[in-house]
């Protein structure tokens, strides 16, 4: 009696071809789904951003999709530093702030000849407004649901296209 056994699977090459075709066809679905999720995240964060006099903070909220290499795609929502240099002050707040130059009260507007520079007028501290994190945390369950719905929609669209292609 021998301890070996031979198993022959009929149609294994067809299964391998089908898996490769599915992976190739699933990439656009994944790509579109990540883009949809990033668009929704960007819209929610923009809606939560405080309205300033210039509107730079809202316009600085951008999205970026990384490489189009399968398995290495990420969609990112970020705040552009080149547009809104002050975003750190808004999100994290600040200590008590002063204007650059000024006089010491009671000295009649003349600066004393001392080595320290007197602070200018106090403009107070800026309270933190972590709108970015709050928008993400508040909307996370909705993001997940929207991501699933988007993926289902793209898969159904793919199925209908595939059926039409096979029917021809």
JSON list of C-alpha atoms in Angstrom, two decimals:
[
{"chain": "A", "resi": 1, "resn": "UNK", "atom": "CA", "xyz": [0.00, 0.00, 0.00]},
{"chain": "A", "resi": 2, "resn": "UNK", "atom": "CA", "xyz": [1.26, 3.44, -0.80]},
{"chain": "A", "resi": 3, "resn": "UNK", "atom": "CA", "xyz": [1.02, 6.55, 1.40]},
{"chain": "A", "resi": 4, "resn": "UNK", "atom": "CA", "xyz": [0.54, 8.96, -1.48]},
{"chain": "A", "resi": 5, "resn": "UNK", "atom": "CA", "xyz": [-2.54, 10.20, -3.25]},
{"chain": "A", "resi": 6, "resn": "UNK", "atom": "CA", "xyz": [-3.03, 12.12, -6.48]},
{"chain": "A", "resi": 7, "resn": "UNK", "atom": "CA", "xyz": [-5.84, 14.64, -6.83]},
{"chain": "A", "resi": 8, "resn": "UNK", "atom": "CA", "xyz": [-6.78, 16.13, -10.17]},
{"chain": "A", "resi": 9, "resn": "UNK", "atom": "CA", "xyz": [-8.87, 19.28, -10.21]},
{"chain": "A", "resi": 10, "resn": "UNK", "atom": "CA", "xyz": [-10.68, 19.83, -13.46]},
{"chain": "A", "resi": 11, "resn": "UNK", "atom": "CA", "xyz": [-11.02, 23.48, -14.46]},
{"chain": "A", "resi": 12, "resn": "UNK", "atom": "CA", "xyz": [-8.36, 24.87, -12.10]},
{"chain": "A", "resi": 13, "resn": "UNK", "atom": "CA", "xyz": [-6.80, 26.92, -14.88]},
{"chain": "A", "resi": 14, "resn": "UNK", "atom": "CA", "xyz": [-10.18, 28.50, -15.59]},
{"chain": "A", "resi": 15, "resn": "UNK", "atom": "CA", "xyz": [-10.53, 29.42, -11.91]},
{"chain": "A", "resi": 16, "resn": "UNK", "atom": "CA", "xyz": [-7.06, 31.01, -11.93]},
{"chain": "A", "resi": 17, "resn": "UNK", "atom": "CA", "xyz": [-7.90, 33.01, -15.06]},
{"chain": "A", "resi": 18, "resn": "UNK", "atom": "CA", "xyz": [-11.19, 34.17, -13.51]},
{"chain": "A", "resi": 19, "resn": "UNK", "atom": "CA", "xyz": [-9.39, 35.28, -10.30]},
{"chain": "A", "resi": 20, "resn": "UNK", "atom": "CA", "xyz": [-6.84, 37.28, -12.32]},
{"chain": "A", "resi": 21, "resn": "UNK", "atom": "CA", "xyz": [-9.63, 38.88, -14.35]},
{"chain": "A", "resi": 22, "resn": "UNK", "atom": "CA", "xyz": [-11.55, 39.76, -11.19]},
{"chain": "A", "resi": 23, "resn": "UNK", "atom": "CA", "xyz": [-8.48, 41.35, -9.60]},
{"chain": "A", "resi": 24, "resn": "UNK", "atom": "CA", "xyz": [-7.92, 43.37, -12.76]},
{"chain": "A", "resi": 25, "resn": "UNK", "atom": "CA", "xyz": [-11.57, 44.45, -12.92]},
{"chain": "A", "resi": 26, "resn": "UNK", "atom": "CA", "xyz": [-11.83, 45.14, -9.17]},
{"chain": "A", "resi": 27, "resn": "UNK", "atom": "CA", "xyz": [-9.06, 47.77, -9.26]},
{"chain": "A", "resi": 28, "resn": "UNK", "atom": "CA", "xyz": [-11.24, 50.50, -10.86]},
{"chain": "A", "resi": 29, "resn": "UNK", "atom": "CA", "xyz": [-13.94, 49.74, -8.28]},
{"chain": "A", "resi": 30, "resn": "UNK", "atom": "CA", "xyz": [-11.46, 50.20, -5.43]},
{"chain": "A", "resi": 31, "resn": "UNK", "atom": "CA", "xyz": [-10.04, 53.34, -7.03]},
{"chain": "A", "resi": 32, "resn": "UNK", "atom": "CA", "xyz": [-13.46, 54.94, -7.49]},
{"chain": "A", "resi": 33, "resn": "UNK", "atom": "CA", "xyz": [-14.58, 53.98, -3.98]},
{"chain": "A", "resi": 34, "resn": "UNK", "atom": "CA", "xyz": [-11.55, 55.56, -2.30]},
{"chain": "A", "resi": 35, "resn": "UNK", "atom": "CA", "xyz": [-12.02, 58.71, -4.39]},
{"chain": "A", "resi": 36, "resn": "UNK", "atom": "CA", "xyz": [-15.70, 58.93, -3.37]},
{"chain": "A", "resi": 37, "resn": "UNK", "atom": "CA", "xyz": [-14.80, 58.53, 0.31]},
{"chain": "A", "resi": 38, "resn": "UNK", "atom": "CA", "xyz": [-12.15, 61.26, 0.07]},
{"chain": "A", "resi": 39, "resn": "UNK", "atom": "CA", "xyz": [-14.62, 63.64, -1.63]},
{"chain": "A", "resi": 40, "resn": "UNK", "atom": "CA", "xyz": [-17.16, 63.08, 1.14]},
{"chain": "A", "resi": 41, "resn": "UNK", "atom": "CA", "xyz": [-14.56, 63.55, 3.87]},
{"chain": "A", "resi": 42, "resn": "UNK", "atom": "CA", "xyz": [-13.37, 66.78, 2.24]},
{"chain": "A", "resi": 43, "resn": "UNK", "atom": "CA", "xyz": [-16.92, 68.13, 2.02]},
{"chain": "A", "resi": 44, "resn": "UNK", "atom": "CA", "xyz": [-17.65, 67.32, 5.69]},
{"chain": "A", "resi": 45, "resn": "UNK", "atom": "CA", "xyz": [-14.41, 68.91, 6.90]},
{"chain": "A", "resi": 46, "resn": "UNK", "atom": "CA", "xyz": [-14.97, 72.03, 4.80]},
{"chain": "A", "resi": 47, "resn": "UNK", "atom": "CA", "xyz": [-18.47, 72.35, 6.27]},
{"chain": "A", "resi": 48, "resn": "UNK", "atom": "CA", "xyz": [-17.04, 72.11, 9.80]},
{"chain": "A", "resi": 49, "resn": "UNK", "atom": "CA", "xyz": [-14.20, 74.60, 9.21]},
{"chain": "A", "resi": 50, "resn": "UNK", "atom": "CA", "xyz": [-14.68, 78.03, 10.79]},
{"chain": "A", "resi": 51, "resn": "UNK", "atom": "CA", "xyz": [-15.41, 80.89, 8.42]},
{"chain": "A", "resi": 52, "resn": "UNK", "atom": "CA", "xyz": [-12.64, 83.48, 8.57]},
{"chain": "A", "resi": 53, "resn": "UNK", "atom": "CA", "xyz": [-12.37, 86.89, 6.95]},
{"chain": "A", "resi": 54, "resn": "UNK", "atom": "CA", "xyz": [-10.35, 85.58, 3.98]},
{"chain": "A", "resi": 55, "resn": "UNK", "atom": "CA", "xyz": [-11.79, 82.07, 3.59]},
{"chain": "A", "resi": 56, "resn": "UNK", "atom": "CA", "xyz": [-8.25, 80.68, 3.23]},
{"chain": "A", "resi": 57, "resn": "UNK", "atom": "CA", "xyz": [-8.76, 77.93, 5.80]},
{"chain": "A", "resi": 58, "resn": "UNK", "atom": "CA", "xyz": [-11.70, 76.40, 3.95]},
{"chain": "A", "resi": 59, "resn": "UNK", "atom": "CA", "xyz": [-10.06, 76.71, 0.56]},
{"chain": "A", "resi": 60, "resn": "UNK", "atom": "CA", "xyz": [-6.90, 75.06, 1.93]},
{"chain": "A", "resi": 61, "resn": "UNK", "atom": "CA", "xyz": [-8.70, 71.78, 2.66]},
{"chain": "A", "resi": 62, "resn": "UNK", "atom": "CA", "xyz": [-7.60, 69.52, -0.18]},
{"chain": "A", "resi": 63, "resn": "UNK", "atom": "CA", "xyz": [-7.64, 65.87, -1.13]},
{"chain": "A", "resi": 64, "resn": "UNK", "atom": "CA", "xyz": [-4.95, 63.81, -2.77]},
{"chain": "A", "resi": 65, "resn": "UNK", "atom": "CA", "xyz": [-4.91, 60.30, -4.18]},
{"chain": "A", "resi": 66, "resn": "UNK", "atom": "CA", "xyz": [-1.59, 58.49, -4.21]},
{"chain": "A", "resi": 67, "resn": "UNK", "atom": "CA", "xyz": [-0.17, 56.18, -6.88]},
{"chain": "A", "resi": 68, "resn": "UNK", "atom": "CA", "xyz": [-2.45, 54.27, -9.20]},
{"chain": "A", "resi": 69, "resn": "UNK", "atom": "CA", "xyz": [-0.62, 51.06, -8.37]},
{"chain": "A", "resi": 70, "resn": "UNK", "atom": "CA", "xyz": [-3.00, 48.27, -7.30]},
{"chain": "A", "resi": 71, "resn": "UNK", "atom": "CA", "xyz": [-2.78, 47.66, -3.56]},
{"chain": "A", "resi": 72, "resn": "UNK", "atom": "CA", "xyz": [-0.92, 50.93, -2.90]},
{"chain": "A", "resi": 73, "resn": "UNK", "atom": "CA", "xyz": [-3.60, 53.57, -3.37]},
{"chain": "A", "resi": 74, "resn": "UNK", "atom": "CA", "xyz": [-4.54, 55.90, -0.54]},
{"chain": "A", "resi": 75, "resn": "UNK", "atom": "CA", "xyz": [-6.82, 58.91, -0.59]},
{"chain": "A", "resi": 76, "resn": "UNK", "atom": "CA", "xyz": [-5.80, 61.66, 1.84]},
{"chain": "A", "resi": 77, "resn": "UNK", "atom": "CA", "xyz": [-7.57, 64.83, 2.98]},
{"chain": "A", "resi": 78, "resn": "UNK", "atom": "CA", "xyz": [-5.21, 67.51, 4.32]},
{"chain": "A", "resi": 79, "resn": "UNK", "atom": "CA", "xyz": [-4.83, 71.25, 4.95]},
{"chain": "A", "resi": 80, "resn": "UNK", "atom": "CA", "xyz": [-2.42, 72.99, 2.59]},
{"chain": "A", "resi": 81, "resn": "UNK", "atom": "CA", "xyz": [0.17, 75.02, 4.50]},
{"chain": "A", "resi": 82, "resn": "UNK", "atom": "CA", "xyz": [0.91, 77.19, 1.50]},
{"chain": "A", "resi": 83, "resn": "UNK", "atom": "CA", "xyz": [-2.67, 78.53, 1.52]},
{"chain": "A", "resi": 84, "resn": "UNK", "atom": "CA", "xyz": [-3.48, 78.58, 5.26]},
{"chain": "A", "resi": 85, "resn": "UNK", "atom": "CA", "xyz": [-0.30, 79.12, 7.24]},
{"chain": "A", "resi": 86, "resn": "UNK", "atom": "CA", "xyz": [-2.34, 79.86, 10.37]},
{"chain": "A", "resi": 87, "resn": "UNK", "atom": "CA", "xyz": [-4.20, 76.54, 10.56]},
{"chain": "A", "resi": 88, "resn": "UNK", "atom": "CA", "xyz": [-2.12, 75.40, 13.57]},
{"chain": "A", "resi": 89, "resn": "UNK", "atom": "CA", "xyz": [-3.29, 78.41, 15.57]},
{"chain": "A", "resi": 90, "resn": "UNK", "atom": "CA", "xyz": [-6.91, 77.64, 14.74]},
{"chain": "A", "resi": 91, "resn": "UNK", "atom": "CA", "xyz": [-6.74, 73.91, 15.48]},
{"chain": "A", "resi": 92, "resn": "UNK", "atom": "CA", "xyz": [-4.46, 73.93, 18.54]},
{"chain": "A", "resi": 93, "resn": "UNK", "atom": "CA", "xyz": [-5.03, 77.45, 19.89]},
{"chain": "A", "resi": 94, "resn": "UNK", "atom": "CA", "xyz": [-2.33, 79.75, 21.27]},
{"chain": "A", "resi": 95, "resn": "UNK", "atom": "CA", "xyz": [-0.95, 81.26, 24.43]},
{"chain": "A", "resi": 96, "resn": "UNK", "atom": "CA", "xyz": [-1.66, 84.89, 25.27]},
{"chain": "A", "resi": 97, "resn": "UNK", "atom": "CA", "xyz": [-0.60, 86.97, 22.28]},
{"chain": "A", "resi": 98, "resn": "UNK", "atom": "CA", "xyz": [0.78, 90.51, 21.99]},
{"chain": "A", "resi": 99, "resn": "UNK", "atom": "CA", "xyz": [1.35, 92.87, 19.10]},
{"chain": "A", "resi": 100, "resn": "UNK", "atom": "CA", "xyz": [4.98, 93.21, 18.00]},
{"chain": "A", "resi": 101, "resn": "UNK", "atom": "CA", "xyz": [5.77, 96.70, 19.28]},
{"chain": "A", "resi": 102, "resn": "UNK", "atom": "CA", "xyz": [4.31, 98.96, 21.84]},
{"chain": "A", "resi": 103, "resn": "UNK", "atom": "CA", "xyz": [4.98, 101.11, 24.84]},
{"chain": "A", "resi": 104, "resn": "UNK", "atom": "CA", "xyz": [4.90, 100.40, 28.50]},
{"chain": "A", "resi": 105, "resn": "UNK", "atom": "CA", "xyz": [1.74, 101.93, 29.98]},
{"chain": "A", "resi": 106, "resn": "UNK", "atom": "CA", "xyz": [2.39, 105.11, 31.95]},
{"chain": "A", "resi": 107, "resn": "UNK", "atom": "CA", "xyz": [5.68, 105.99, 30.19]},
{"chain": "A", "resi": 108, "resn": "UNK", "atom": "CA", "xyz": [4.11, 108.55, 27.89]},
{"chain": "A", "resi": 109, "resn": "UNK", "atom": "CA", "xyz": [4.76, 106.76, 24.62]},
{"chain": "A", "resi": 110, "resn": "UNK", "atom": "CA", "xyz": [8.55, 106.90, 24.86]},
{"chain": "A", "resi": 111, "resn": "UNK", "atom": "CA", "xyz": [10.49, 103.69, 24.86]},
{"chain": "A", "resi": 112, "resn": "UNK", "atom": "CA", "xyz": [12.90, 103.30, 27.76]},
{"chain": "A", "resi": 113, "resn": "UNK", "atom": "CA", "xyz": [16.54, 102.53, 27.05]},
{"chain": "A", "resi": 114, "resn": "UNK", "atom": "CA", "xyz": [16.52, 99.05, 28.50]},
{"chain": "A", "resi": 115, "resn": "UNK", "atom": "CA", "xyz": [17.63, 95.72, 27.10]},
{"chain": "A", "resi": 116, "resn": "UNK", "atom": "CA", "xyz": [14.21, 94.09, 27.09]},
{"chain": "A", "resi": 117, "resn": "UNK", "atom": "CA", "xyz": [11.58, 94.85, 24.49]},
{"chain": "A", "resi": 118, "resn": "UNK", "atom": "CA", "xyz": [8.25, 95.69, 26.06]},
{"chain": "A", "resi": 119, "resn": "UNK", "atom": "CA", "xyz": [5.33, 93.78, 24.66]},
{"chain": "A", "resi": 120, "resn": "UNK", "atom": "CA", "xyz": [2.76, 95.54, 22.58]},
{"chain": "A", "resi": 121, "resn": "UNK", "atom": "CA", "xyz": [-0.96, 95.58, 23.09]},
{"chain": "A", "resi": 122, "resn": "UNK", "atom": "CA", "xyz": [-2.43, 92.30, 24.36]},
{"chain": "A", "resi": 123, "resn": "UNK", "atom": "CA", "xyz": [-4.73, 90.67, 21.84]},
{"chain": "A", "resi": 124, "resn": "UNK", "atom": "CA", "xyz": [-5.60, 87.70, 24.04]},
{"chain": "A", "resi": 125, "resn": "UNK", "atom": "CA", "xyz": [-5.26, 84.01, 23.42]},
{"chain": "A", "resi": 126, "resn": "UNK", "atom": "CA", "xyz": [-6.86, 81.98, 20.68]},
{"chain": "A", "resi": 127, "resn": "UNK", "atom": "CA", "xyz": [-8.99, 79.10, 21.87]},
{"chain": "A", "resi": 128, "resn": "UNK", "atom": "CA", "xyz": [-8.41, 75.76, 20.15]},
{"chain": "A", "resi": 129, "resn": "UNK", "atom": "CA", "xyz": [-10.95, 74.70, 17.53]},
{"chain": "A", "resi": 130, "resn": "UNK", "atom": "CA", "xyz": [-10.15, 71.10, 16.52]},
{"chain": "A", "resi": 131, "resn": "UNK", "atom": "CA", "xyz": [-12.73, 71.09, 13.70]},
{"chain": "A", "resi": 132, "resn": "UNK", "atom": "CA", "xyz": [-10.74, 68.64, 11.53]},
{"chain": "A", "resi": 133, "resn": "UNK", "atom": "CA", "xyz": [-10.65, 65.85, 14.12]},
{"chain": "A", "resi": 134, "resn": "UNK", "atom": "CA", "xyz": [-14.23, 66.49, 15.25]},
{"chain": "A", "resi": 135, "resn": "UNK", "atom": "CA", "xyz": [-15.53, 66.28, 11.68]},
{"chain": "A", "resi": 136, "resn": "UNK", "atom": "CA", "xyz": [-13.77, 62.97, 11.13]},
{"chain": "A", "resi": 137, "resn": "UNK", "atom": "CA", "xyz": [-14.88, 61.47, 14.47]},
{"chain": "A", "resi": 138, "resn": "UNK", "atom": "CA", "xyz": [-18.50, 62.63, 14.11]},
{"chain": "A", "resi": 139, "resn": "UNK", "atom": "CA", "xyz": [-18.81, 61.37, 10.57]},
{"chain": "A", "resi": 140, "resn": "UNK", "atom": "CA", "xyz": [-16.81, 58.12, 10.84]},
{"chain": "A", "resi": 141, "resn": "UNK", "atom": "CA", "xyz": [-19.87, 55.81, 11.01]},
{"chain": "A", "resi": 142, "resn": "UNK", "atom": "CA", "xyz": [-21.37, 57.65, 8.04]},
{"chain": "A", "resi": 143, "resn": "UNK", "atom": "CA", "xyz": [-18.07, 57.42, 6.15]},
{"chain": "A", "resi": 144, "resn": "UNK", "atom": "CA", "xyz": [-18.01, 53.66, 6.64]},
{"chain": "A", "resi": 145, "resn": "UNK", "atom": "CA", "xyz": [-21.61, 53.33, 5.47]},
{"chain": "A", "resi": 146, "resn": "UNK", "atom": "CA", "xyz": [-21.02, 55.60, 2.47]},
{"chain": "A", "resi": 147, "resn": "UNK", "atom": "CA", "xyz": [-17.89, 53.65, 1.58]},
{"chain": "A", "resi": 148, "resn": "UNK", "atom": "CA", "xyz": [-19.84, 50.38, 1.61]},
{"chain": "A", "resi": 149, "resn": "UNK", "atom": "CA", "xyz": [-22.67, 51.88, -0.44]},
{"chain": "A", "resi": 150, "resn": "UNK", "atom": "CA", "xyz": [-20.21, 53.30, -2.95]},
{"chain": "A", "resi": 151, "resn": "UNK", "atom": "CA", "xyz": [-18.44, 49.95, -3.26]},
{"chain": "A", "resi": 152, "resn": "UNK", "atom": "CA", "xyz": [-21.77, 48.15, -3.73]},
{"chain": "A", "resi": 153, "resn": "UNK", "atom": "CA", "xyz": [-22.82, 50.64, -6.39]},
{"chain": "A", "resi": 154, "resn": "UNK", "atom": "CA", "xyz": [-19.58, 50.24, -8.31]},
{"chain": "A", "resi": 155, "resn": "UNK", "atom": "CA", "xyz": [-19.73, 46.44, -8.01]},
{"chain": "A", "resi": 156, "resn": "UNK", "atom": "CA", "xyz": [-23.32, 46.40, -9.30]},
{"chain": "A", "resi": 157, "resn": "UNK", "atom": "CA", "xyz": [-22.32, 48.67, -12.18]},
{"chain": "A", "resi": 158, "resn": "UNK", "atom": "CA", "xyz": [-19.43, 46.33, -12.96]},
{"chain": "A", "resi": 159, "resn": "UNK", "atom": "CA", "xyz": [-21.78, 43.31, -12.87]},
{"chain": "A", "resi": 160, "resn": "UNK", "atom": "CA", "xyz": [-24.23, 44.92, -15.26]},
{"chain": "A", "resi": 161, "resn": "UNK", "atom": "CA", "xyz": [-21.42, 45.85, -17.68]},
{"chain": "A", "resi": 162, "resn": "UNK", "atom": "CA", "xyz": [-20.04, 42.33, -17.45]},
{"chain": "A", "resi": 163, "resn": "UNK", "atom": "CA", "xyz": [-23.47, 40.81, -18.17]},
{"chain": "A", "resi": 164, "resn": "UNK", "atom": "CA", "xyz": [-23.91, 43.04, -21.23]},
{"chain": "A", "resi": 165, "resn": "UNK", "atom": "CA", "xyz": [-20.44, 42.11, -22.44]},
{"chain": "A", "resi": 166, "resn": "UNK", "atom": "CA", "xyz": [-21.13, 38.39, -22.04]},
{"chain": "A", "resi": 167, "resn": "UNK", "atom": "CA", "xyz": [-24.53, 38.70, -23.73]},
{"chain": "A", "resi": 168, "resn": "UNK", "atom": "CA", "xyz": [-22.94, 40.03, -26.92]}
]
